[in-house]
Short mmCIF file of C-alpha atoms and ligand atoms in Angstrom, two decimals:
data_model
loop_
_atom_site.label_atom_id
_atom_site.label_comp_id
_atom_site.label_asym_id
_atom_site.label_seq_id
_atom_site.Cartn_x
_atom_site.Cartn_y
_atom_site.Cartn_z
CA UNK A 1 -48.90 13.82 44.50
CA UNK A 2 -50.77 13.81 41.29
CA UNK A 3 -49.09 13.44 37.92
CA UNK A 4 -50.23 16.87 36.73
CA UNK A 5 -49.01 18.49 39.90
CA UNK A 6 -45.58 16.83 39.52
CA UNK A 7 -45.28 17.94 35.90
CA UNK A 8 -46.18 21.47 36.90
CA UNK A 9 -43.54 21.44 39.63
CA UNK A 10 -40.78 20.29 37.27
CA UNK A 11 -38.53 23.36 36.82
CA UNK A 12 -37.93 24.86 33.38
CA UNK A 13 -34.50 24.98 31.76
CA UNK A 14 -34.39 28.70 32.41
CA UNK A 15 -35.24 28.32 36.08
CA UNK A 16 -32.44 25.81 36.58
CA UNK A 17 -29.96 27.96 34.68
CA UNK A 18 -30.78 31.05 36.78
CA UNK A 19 -30.72 29.17 40.09
CA UNK A 20 -27.64 29.45 42.32
CA UNK A 21 -26.55 26.02 41.01
CA UNK A 22 -26.89 27.17 37.43
CA UNK A 23 -24.91 30.34 38.06
CA UNK A 24 -22.18 28.34 39.77
CA UNK A 25 -21.95 25.89 36.86
CA UNK A 26 -21.72 28.72 34.36
CA UNK A 27 -18.50 29.83 36.04
CA UNK A 28 -16.73 26.52 35.44
CA UNK A 29 -18.40 24.53 32.68
CA UNK A 30 -19.16 25.22 28.99
CA UNK A 31 -22.69 26.66 28.67
CA UNK A 32 -23.52 24.28 25.82
CA UNK A 33 -23.03 21.21 27.99
CA UNK A 34 -24.83 22.72 30.98
CA UNK A 35 -27.89 23.25 28.77
CA UNK A 36 -27.63 19.76 27.31
CA UNK A 37 -27.44 18.23 30.79
CA UNK A 38 -30.37 20.28 32.12
CA UNK A 39 -32.56 19.34 29.15
CA UNK A 40 -31.62 15.68 29.42
CA UNK A 41 -32.35 15.45 33.13
CA UNK A 42 -35.64 17.35 32.89
CA UNK A 43 -36.74 15.11 30.03
CA UNK A 44 -35.75 12.05 32.03
CA UNK A 45 -37.75 13.19 35.08
CA UNK A 46 -40.75 14.01 32.91
CA UNK A 47 -40.55 10.52 31.44
CA UNK A 48 -40.52 9.01 34.92
CA UNK A 49 -43.60 10.99 35.90
CA UNK A 50 -45.45 9.99 32.73
CA UNK A 51 -44.67 6.35 33.44
CA UNK A 52 -46.38 6.72 36.80
CA UNK A 53 -43.37 7.12 39.07
CA UNK A 54 -43.14 9.92 41.64
CA UNK A 55 -39.58 11.24 41.48
CA UNK A 56 -38.40 14.16 43.59
CA UNK A 57 -38.64 17.03 41.12
CA UNK A 58 -37.66 20.03 43.17
CA UNK A 59 -34.73 22.06 41.96
CA UNK A 60 -32.29 20.97 44.64
CA UNK A 61 -32.95 17.32 44.06
CA UNK A 62 -32.46 17.40 40.30
CA UNK A 63 -29.42 19.70 40.49
CA UNK A 64 -27.36 16.81 41.79
CA UNK A 65 -28.31 14.70 38.76
CA UNK A 66 -27.56 17.58 36.41
CA UNK A 67 -24.12 18.20 37.87
CA UNK A 68 -23.19 14.51 37.50
CA UNK A 69 -24.42 14.67 33.90
CA UNK A 70 -22.37 17.78 33.10
CA UNK A 71 -19.25 16.21 34.54
CA UNK A 72 -19.87 13.06 32.53
CA UNK A 73 -20.26 15.10 29.33
CA UNK A 74 -16.96 16.91 29.73
CA UNK A 75 -15.05 13.98 31.18
CA UNK A 76 -11.70 13.27 29.52
CA UNK A 77 -12.06 10.57 26.91
CA UNK A 78 -8.31 9.98 26.63
CA UNK A 79 -7.09 9.10 30.09
CA UNK A 80 -4.57 7.04 32.02
CA UNK A 81 -5.17 3.33 32.60
CA UNK A 82 -3.37 0.73 34.67
CA UNK A 83 -1.69 -1.79 32.40
CA UNK A 84 -1.86 -5.13 34.21
CA UNK A 85 -1.38 -7.16 31.02
CA UNK A 86 2.38 -7.52 31.30
CA UNK A 87 2.76 -6.37 27.69
CA UNK A 88 5.41 -3.68 28.04
CA UNK A 89 5.02 -1.88 24.70
CA UNK A 90 1.25 -2.14 24.31
CA UNK A 91 0.20 -0.32 21.15
CA UNK A 92 -3.44 -0.04 22.25
CA UNK A 93 -2.37 1.35 25.61
CA UNK A 94 -0.15 4.08 24.20
CA UNK A 95 3.16 2.21 23.75
CA UNK A 96 5.96 3.92 25.70
CA UNK A 97 5.28 5.69 29.00
CA UNK A 98 7.55 8.74 29.08
CA UNK A 99 10.08 9.60 31.77
CA UNK A 100 9.74 12.86 33.79
CA UNK A 101 12.77 14.38 32.03
CA UNK A 102 10.88 14.12 28.77
CA UNK A 103 7.66 15.61 30.12
CA UNK A 104 9.55 18.49 31.71
CA UNK A 105 11.19 19.25 28.41
CA UNK A 106 7.85 19.27 26.60
CA UNK A 107 6.45 21.71 29.18
CA UNK A 108 9.49 23.92 28.96
CA UNK A 109 9.52 24.12 25.17
CA UNK A 110 5.78 24.12 24.48
CA UNK A 111 4.49 26.65 27.02
CA UNK A 112 6.02 29.51 25.10
CA UNK A 113 7.91 30.21 21.89
CA UNK A 114 10.95 28.21 20.87
CA UNK A 115 13.66 28.14 18.23
CA UNK A 116 11.87 25.30 16.43
CA UNK A 117 12.87 26.61 13.00
CA UNK A 118 15.03 29.54 13.97
CA UNK A 119 18.79 29.78 13.99
CA UNK A 120 19.50 31.83 17.12
CA UNK A 121 23.18 32.37 16.38
CA UNK A 122 22.65 33.72 12.89
CA UNK A 123 19.29 35.36 13.48
CA UNK A 124 17.62 33.70 10.52
CA UNK A 125 15.43 30.78 9.58
CA UNK A 126 16.69 27.47 10.98
CA UNK A 127 15.98 23.82 10.45
CA UNK A 128 13.58 21.76 12.56
CA UNK A 129 15.67 18.60 12.41
CA UNK A 130 18.97 20.26 13.35
CA UNK A 131 18.13 20.00 17.04
CA UNK A 132 18.35 16.22 17.09
CA UNK A 133 20.58 15.48 14.12
CA UNK A 134 23.81 15.68 16.11
CA UNK A 135 22.71 13.31 18.85
CA UNK A 136 21.19 10.79 16.45
CA UNK A 137 24.49 10.79 14.54
CA UNK A 138 26.35 10.43 17.81
CA UNK A 139 24.31 7.49 19.11
CA UNK A 140 23.90 5.58 15.85
CA UNK A 141 27.16 6.44 14.10
CA UNK A 142 25.23 7.39 10.95
CA UNK A 143 26.23 10.24 8.63
CA UNK A 144 22.88 11.99 8.82
CA UNK A 145 19.35 11.72 10.22
CA UNK A 146 15.82 12.97 9.74
CA UNK A 147 12.68 12.31 11.78
CA UNK A 148 9.03 11.98 10.75
CA UNK A 149 5.69 11.16 12.33
CA UNK A 150 6.08 7.40 12.77
CA UNK A 151 8.00 4.50 11.31
CA UNK A 152 5.28 3.76 8.78
CA UNK A 153 5.72 7.27 7.42
CA UNK A 154 9.49 6.79 7.51
CA UNK A 155 9.31 3.65 5.36
CA UNK A 156 6.79 5.20 2.96
CA UNK A 157 8.90 8.31 2.61
CA UNK A 158 12.17 6.44 2.03
CA UNK A 159 10.60 4.22 -0.62
CA UNK A 160 8.96 7.21 -2.33
CA UNK A 161 12.16 9.24 -2.35
CA UNK A 162 14.52 6.45 -3.38
CA UNK A 163 12.52 3.93 -5.37
CA UNK A 164 9.42 5.48 -6.94
CA UNK A 165 8.73 3.79 -10.28
CA UNK A 166 11.61 1.38 -9.76
CA UNK A 167 12.10 -2.00 -8.13
CA UNK A 168 12.65 -2.84 -4.49
CA UNK A 169 13.82 -6.34 -3.70
CA UNK A 170 12.39 -7.95 -0.55
CA UNK A 171 12.56 -11.49 0.81
CA UNK A 172 9.20 -13.31 0.90
CA UNK A 173 9.97 -14.11 4.53
CA UNK A 174 9.91 -10.41 5.36
CA UNK A 175 6.68 -9.26 3.72
CA UNK A 176 5.25 -8.60 7.13
CA UNK A 177 2.14 -7.07 8.60
CA UNK A 178 2.38 -5.12 11.83
CA UNK A 179 -0.87 -4.75 13.80
CA UNK A 180 -2.89 -1.72 12.74
CA UNK A 181 -2.58 -2.16 8.99
CA UNK A 182 1.10 -1.70 8.27
CA UNK A 183 1.79 -4.16 5.48
CA UNK A 184 5.02 -3.94 3.55
CA UNK A 185 3.38 -4.68 0.15
CA UNK A 186 0.71 -1.99 0.78
CA UNK A 187 3.21 0.64 1.86
CA UNK A 188 5.27 -0.26 -1.17
CA UNK A 189 2.27 0.25 -3.44
CA UNK A 190 1.52 3.66 -1.91
CA UNK A 191 5.11 4.77 -2.46
CA UNK A 192 4.99 3.95 -6.15
CA UNK A 193 7.87 1.50 -5.81
CA UNK A 194 7.56 -1.88 -7.45
CA UNK A 195 7.85 -4.85 -5.13
CA UNK A 196 10.07 -7.65 -6.33
CA UNK A 197 9.73 -10.64 -4.02
CA UNK A 198 12.54 -13.13 -3.75
CA UNK A 199 13.01 -16.47 -2.00
CA UNK A 200 10.29 -18.30 -0.10
CA UNK A 201 8.52 -17.85 3.22
CA UNK A 202 11.08 -19.85 5.15
CA UNK A 203 14.22 -19.60 3.03
CA UNK A 204 15.89 -16.81 1.13
CA UNK A 205 19.57 -16.83 0.22
CA UNK A 206 22.00 -14.32 -1.14
CA UNK A 207 21.73 -15.82 -4.65
CA UNK A 208 18.01 -15.06 -4.71
CA UNK A 209 18.72 -11.37 -4.23
CA UNK A 210 21.58 -11.42 -6.68
CA UNK A 211 19.49 -13.01 -9.44
CA UNK A 212 16.78 -10.39 -8.94
CA UNK A 213 19.01 -7.32 -9.21
CA UNK A 214 18.70 -5.63 -12.57
CA UNK A 215 18.63 -2.29 -14.36
CA UNK A 216 15.42 -1.31 -12.60
CA UNK A 217 16.55 -2.11 -9.05
CA UNK A 218 16.55 0.92 -6.78
CA UNK A 219 16.86 -0.69 -3.37
CA UNK A 220 17.47 -3.89 -1.43
CA UNK A 221 15.09 -3.84 1.52
CA UNK A 222 15.41 -5.85 4.69
CA UNK A 223 12.57 -5.84 7.21
CA UNK A 224 12.84 -6.93 10.83
CA UNK A 225 10.37 -9.72 11.58
CA UNK A 226 8.99 -7.72 14.44
CA UNK A 227 6.04 -9.73 15.61
CA UNK A 228 6.62 -13.30 14.57
CA UNK A 229 9.31 -15.88 14.11
CA UNK A 230 9.77 -18.47 11.43
CA UNK A 231 11.26 -21.50 13.09
CA UNK A 232 12.50 -24.82 11.80
CA UNK A 233 13.97 -25.16 8.31
CA UNK A 234 14.86 -21.52 7.71
CA UNK A 235 17.50 -19.34 6.16
CA UNK A 236 17.79 -15.62 5.65
CA UNK A 237 20.47 -13.33 4.36
CA UNK A 238 22.49 -11.49 6.97
CA UNK A 239 22.80 -7.72 6.96
CA UNK A 240 26.48 -8.06 6.17
CA UNK A 241 25.85 -10.22 3.11
CA UNK A 242 23.18 -7.88 1.83
CA UNK A 243 25.49 -4.88 2.25
CA UNK A 244 28.26 -6.67 0.33
CA UNK A 245 25.84 -7.49 -2.46
CA UNK A 246 24.54 -3.93 -2.52
CA UNK A 247 28.09 -2.56 -2.81
CA UNK A 248 28.97 -4.95 -5.61
CA UNK A 249 25.82 -4.09 -7.55
CA UNK A 250 25.85 -0.41 -6.57
CA UNK A 251 22.36 -0.60 -5.10
CA UNK A 252 21.62 0.98 -1.71
CA UNK A 253 20.45 -1.25 1.15
CA UNK A 254 17.69 -0.23 3.53
CA UNK A 255 16.78 -1.95 6.81
CA UNK A 256 13.40 -1.32 8.45
CA UNK A 257 14.33 -2.21 12.01
CA UNK A 258 10.88 -1.59 13.44
CA UNK A 259 11.74 -1.28 17.08
CA UNK A 260 15.05 0.48 16.90
CA UNK A 261 16.99 -0.57 19.93
CA UNK A 262 19.91 1.49 21.25
CA UNK A 263 20.60 -0.85 24.14
CA UNK A 264 22.53 -4.08 23.79
CA UNK A 265 20.08 -6.63 25.20
CA UNK A 266 22.42 -9.60 24.88
CA UNK A 267 23.59 -9.37 28.52
CA UNK A 268 19.91 -9.96 29.38
CA UNK A 269 19.63 -13.08 27.30
CA UNK A 270 17.87 -11.38 24.37
CA UNK A 271 19.88 -12.14 21.24
CA UNK A 272 17.70 -11.37 18.24
CA UNK A 273 17.19 -7.64 18.56
CA UNK A 274 19.66 -5.71 16.38
CA UNK A 275 21.25 -2.66 17.96
CA UNK A 276 20.96 0.40 15.70
CA UNK A 277 24.62 1.47 15.79
CA UNK A 278 25.75 -2.06 14.94
CA UNK A 279 23.44 -2.17 11.93
CA UNK A 280 24.70 1.24 10.80
CA UNK A 281 28.26 0.04 11.41
CA UNK A 282 27.73 -2.85 9.02
CA UNK A 283 27.26 -0.36 6.22
CA UNK A 284 23.47 -0.31 5.72
CA UNK A 285 22.65 2.85 3.75
CA UNK A 286 19.25 3.66 5.30
CA UNK A 287 17.89 2.47 8.64
CA UNK A 288 14.37 3.25 9.90
CA UNK A 289 12.80 2.66 13.33
CA UNK A 290 10.07 3.85 15.69
CA UNK A 291 10.49 6.34 18.51
CA UNK A 292 7.96 4.69 20.81
CA UNK A 293 8.95 1.04 20.82
CA UNK A 294 12.20 -0.06 22.47
CA UNK A 295 13.48 3.51 22.30
CA UNK A 296 10.86 4.35 24.91
CA UNK A 297 10.11 7.84 23.61
CA UNK A 298 7.33 9.63 21.72
CA UNK A 299 5.69 8.36 18.52
CA UNK A 300 8.17 9.11 15.74
CA UNK A 301 9.82 7.54 12.74
CA UNK A 302 13.57 7.93 12.73
CA UNK A 303 15.60 7.65 9.54
CA UNK A 304 19.39 7.48 9.74
CA UNK A 305 21.96 6.74 7.07
CA UNK A 306 24.08 8.08 4.24
CA UNK A 307 24.15 11.85 3.92
CA UNK A 308 23.38 11.83 0.20
CA UNK A 309 20.28 9.68 0.62
CA UNK A 310 19.02 11.49 3.74
CA UNK A 311 19.30 14.81 1.90
CA UNK A 312 17.23 13.42 -0.92
CA UNK A 313 14.64 12.11 1.54
CA UNK A 314 14.52 15.40 3.48
CA UNK A 315 13.84 17.32 0.27
CA UNK A 316 10.94 15.09 -0.80
CA UNK A 317 7.52 16.86 -0.63
CA UNK A 318 6.11 14.04 1.52
CA UNK A 319 8.54 14.97 4.31
CA UNK A 320 6.55 18.14 4.92
CA UNK A 321 3.32 16.13 5.10
CA UNK A 322 4.66 13.77 7.74
CA UNK A 323 6.86 16.13 9.70
CA UNK A 324 7.00 16.00 13.49
CA UNK A 325 5.67 18.78 15.70
CA UNK A 326 7.46 20.64 18.46
CA UNK A 327 6.00 18.44 21.22
CA UNK A 328 7.42 15.34 19.61
CA UNK A 329 10.71 17.04 18.92
CA UNK A 330 11.03 18.18 22.53
CA UNK A 331 10.13 14.71 23.77
CA UNK A 332 12.48 12.98 21.36
CA UNK A 333 15.42 15.23 22.16
CA UNK A 334 15.05 14.54 25.88
CA UNK A 335 14.63 10.79 25.23
CA UNK A 336 17.78 10.72 23.11
CA UNK A 337 19.69 12.55 25.83
CA UNK A 338 18.61 9.83 28.27
CA UNK A 339 20.04 7.25 25.83
CA UNK A 340 23.39 9.02 25.63
CA UNK A 341 24.42 7.00 28.68
CA UNK A 342 23.22 3.38 28.30
CA UNK A 343 23.56 2.62 32.02
CA UNK A 344 21.41 5.59 32.97
CA UNK A 345 18.98 4.93 30.12
CA UNK A 346 18.14 1.57 31.66
CA UNK A 347 17.08 3.29 34.85
CA UNK A 348 15.45 6.37 33.38
CA UNK A 349 13.47 5.05 30.45
CA UNK A 350 10.32 3.27 31.65
CA UNK A 351 10.19 0.82 28.71
CA UNK A 352 13.73 -0.39 29.40
CA UNK A 353 13.27 -0.40 33.14
CA UNK A 354 10.05 -2.40 32.87
CA UNK A 355 11.63 -4.85 30.43
CA UNK A 356 14.85 -5.36 32.32
CA UNK A 357 13.71 -5.30 35.95
CA UNK A 358 14.78 -8.32 37.96
CA UNK A 359 12.17 -10.95 38.79
CA UNK A 360 12.76 -10.36 42.51
CA UNK A 361 11.47 -6.81 42.10
CA UNK A 362 8.41 -8.07 40.24
CA UNK A 363 7.84 -10.80 42.82
CA UNK A 364 7.94 -8.28 45.67
CA UNK A 365 5.38 -6.10 43.90
CA UNK A 366 3.14 -9.09 43.22
CA UNK A 367 3.37 -10.10 46.91
CA UNK A 368 2.42 -6.64 47.99
CA UNK A 369 -0.62 -6.62 45.70
CA UNK A 370 -1.58 -10.09 46.94
CA UNK A 371 -1.29 -9.10 50.61
CA UNK A 372 -3.31 -5.94 50.14
CA UNK A 373 -6.09 -7.79 48.34
CA UNK A 374 -6.09 -10.48 51.04
CA UNK A 375 -6.29 -7.86 53.75
CA UNK A 376 -8.99 -5.68 52.21
CA UNK A 377 -11.15 -7.83 49.97
CA UNK A 378 -12.85 -10.61 51.84
CA UNK A 379 -14.41 -12.61 49.03
CA UNK A 380 -11.28 -12.70 46.89
CA UNK A 381 -9.01 -15.70 46.38
CA UNK A 382 -5.51 -14.62 45.43
CA UNK A 383 -2.36 -16.50 44.64
CA UNK A 384 0.96 -15.67 43.03
CA UNK A 385 2.31 -17.55 40.08
CA UNK A 386 5.38 -17.53 37.91
CA UNK A 387 4.46 -16.57 34.37
CA UNK A 388 5.84 -14.93 31.25
CA UNK A 389 5.25 -11.40 29.94
CA UNK A 390 5.84 -10.10 26.44
CA UNK A 391 7.61 -7.05 25.12
CA UNK A 392 4.77 -6.40 22.63
CA UNK A 393 4.37 -3.56 20.16
CA UNK A 394 6.12 -5.49 17.44
CA UNK A 395 9.23 -5.91 19.56
CA UNK A 396 11.20 -8.94 20.62
CA UNK A 397 9.00 -11.66 19.10
CA UNK A 398 9.38 -15.01 20.77
CA UNK A 399 11.15 -13.49 23.77
CA UNK A 400 9.29 -14.37 26.96
CA UNK A 401 10.20 -12.43 30.03
CA UNK A 402 9.88 -14.30 33.33
CA UNK A 403 7.40 -12.51 35.57
CA UNK A 404 5.07 -12.95 38.54
CA UNK A 405 1.32 -12.55 38.28
CA UNK A 406 -1.44 -12.28 40.83
CA UNK A 407 -4.23 -14.72 40.04
CA UNK A 408 -7.55 -13.38 41.25
CA UNK A 409 -10.81 -15.27 41.70
CA UNK A 410 -13.88 -13.85 43.37
CA UNK A 411 -16.53 -15.94 45.09
CA UNK A 412 -19.84 -15.63 43.31
CA UNK A 413 -18.46 -13.63 40.37
CA UNK A 414 -17.24 -14.89 37.02
CA UNK A 415 -13.78 -13.90 35.83
CA UNK A 416 -15.46 -12.23 32.88
CA UNK A 417 -17.46 -9.96 35.17
CA UNK A 418 -14.45 -9.12 37.35
CA UNK A 419 -12.38 -8.28 34.28
CA UNK A 420 -15.19 -6.08 32.93
CA UNK A 421 -15.76 -4.24 36.22
CA UNK A 422 -12.02 -3.58 36.57
CA UNK A 423 -11.90 -2.27 33.02
CA UNK A 424 -14.91 -0.01 33.51
CA UNK A 425 -13.84 1.26 36.94
CA UNK A 426 -14.98 4.78 37.78
CA UNK A 427 -11.68 6.02 39.24
CA UNK A 428 -9.31 4.28 36.82
CA UNK A 429 -9.55 1.52 34.24
CA UNK A 430 -7.47 -1.57 35.01
CA UNK A 431 -6.67 -3.70 31.98
CA UNK A 432 -6.15 -7.37 32.84
CA UNK A 433 -6.45 -10.69 31.06
CA UNK A 434 -8.36 -13.86 31.86
CA UNK A 435 -6.94 -17.34 32.01
CA UNK A 436 -8.63 -20.55 33.12
CA UNK A 437 -11.39 -18.79 34.98
CA UNK A 438 -9.19 -16.31 36.81
CA UNK A 439 -8.25 -12.70 36.30
CA UNK A 440 -4.49 -12.37 35.79
CA UNK A 441 -2.71 -9.26 37.05
CA UNK A 442 0.88 -9.12 35.77
CA UNK A 443 3.01 -7.22 38.26
CA UNK A 444 5.66 -6.39 35.63
CA UNK A 445 3.83 -3.49 34.03
CA UNK A 446 2.34 -2.01 37.21
CA UNK A 447 4.27 0.94 38.57
CA UNK A 448 4.85 1.04 42.32
CA UNK A 449 2.83 4.24 42.47
CA UNK A 450 -0.10 2.40 40.88
CA UNK A 451 -0.38 -0.29 43.54
CA UNK A 452 -2.68 1.79 45.75
CA UNK A 453 -5.02 2.95 42.96
CA UNK A 454 -5.07 -0.65 41.73
CA UNK A 455 -6.22 -1.90 45.11
CA UNK A 456 -8.87 0.80 45.30
CA UNK A 457 -10.13 -0.19 41.85
CA UNK A 458 -10.23 -3.87 42.85
CA UNK A 459 -12.18 -3.04 46.00
CA UNK A 460 -14.68 -0.99 44.02
CA UNK A 461 -15.06 -3.66 41.37
CA UNK A 462 -15.65 -6.50 43.78
CA UNK A 463 -17.15 -5.25 47.01
C1 PLP B 1 6.29 -1.26 14.24
C2 PLP B 1 6.87 -1.43 12.93
C3 PLP B 1 6.54 -0.56 11.87
C4 PLP B 1 5.54 0.54 12.06
O1 PLP B 1 6.05 1.54 12.91
P1 PLP B 1 5.08 2.66 13.54
O2 PLP B 1 6.02 3.55 14.28
O3 PLP B 1 4.12 1.93 14.40
O4 PLP B 1 4.42 3.34 12.40
C5 PLP B 1 7.13 -0.75 10.66
N1 PLP B 1 8.00 -1.75 10.45
C6 PLP B 1 8.35 -2.62 11.43
C7 PLP B 1 9.33 -3.71 11.12
C8 PLP B 1 7.79 -2.49 12.70
O5 PLP B 1 8.13 -3.32 13.68
#
């Protein structure tokens, strides 16, 4: 067929829109994106013709292309992925997966109206934070609690409310940066508090703090070294010592715990992670931590401590700017209820379950993945190896969790290409890592229900 003839045959936007396909699309897709897709595909076909190709330009043929284009345009950008990295609290992959109890509670509360800020008993305005105050007090032993958007906001708010224009004493060994631009000195600057560094990178002692306390001191701040460890010739001041010093000097002590763990991990051989109620029990005046790290709940910044200080913090104008919404509140309440029983929490909360699962369970899952790949993917070489996974997300630095990984090599394909194809999979993205020319699939962070989709993704990526 001649070029002119083909161009003449190419349907107009209007023709496509009024065709049975067009009318069907209008029922389910936004008109704007239907039009964009039609224009794009027609322009593409016209381009092909002008370049001398002879594409099929009848309406039925191009409708298929248009429908694919529409679906691509309105495809979800935020979507589930399979985390095969072994990093349990992966900040880039959404930190804590939530348990069904939590999701059900979100649905229940968010589908309709709720008593978010309404006191049902008295029939008047209520307080947003009342719903979780009691259980936070119960679990942590603190006098009072308030919750904001994330732990960064919690720290900023506490410093603003307690120490604006005055000095905060921090050890040089604790002037940390957490991935994603949380730096203690920067947060301090934003709050208007003045940072007074004491000690050195590897050693700070109680005398260093004591010498620094003066008229202008508003707070002694301790920060959990969430994502690194200083090893060797080191010394830091214990929580207990800092509390004693604070009492003597009448200066409040704040501890930014970062992760905020409710579960005693010592029976699992993890000794360095402070448990929130123990820290509170030692007399720290203000404790802050995240909702979506070891707590395994939604993104939130939890502040617990002395009633007088919490009241001051809650009244600060910044609290309104960083307040949590009803979805978070519903999720957090359900998460906290799961934590009310530590034994059950270990089973119910995915972060804890994934961290604390026995290596036999992980090995069995790895075997299953290996067998399925062996059975279904001919050009794959798979083996199982002992390895170590990490907690991640600024939690449990230096703690390596024994795991089993599936090492995958594909004949005629580089590891880089396999990793990329898995990541860009059409059905679901699988996030893996590469080591020594192989793709490494850590069985720790793969849910049993994800084994089948994982295999399907591997088949699609390789075959
Ligand atoms: C993670 C972390 C933060 C930041 O918490 P977000 O909830 O991510 O804002 C602050 N301080 C410490 C010590 C942390 O580990």
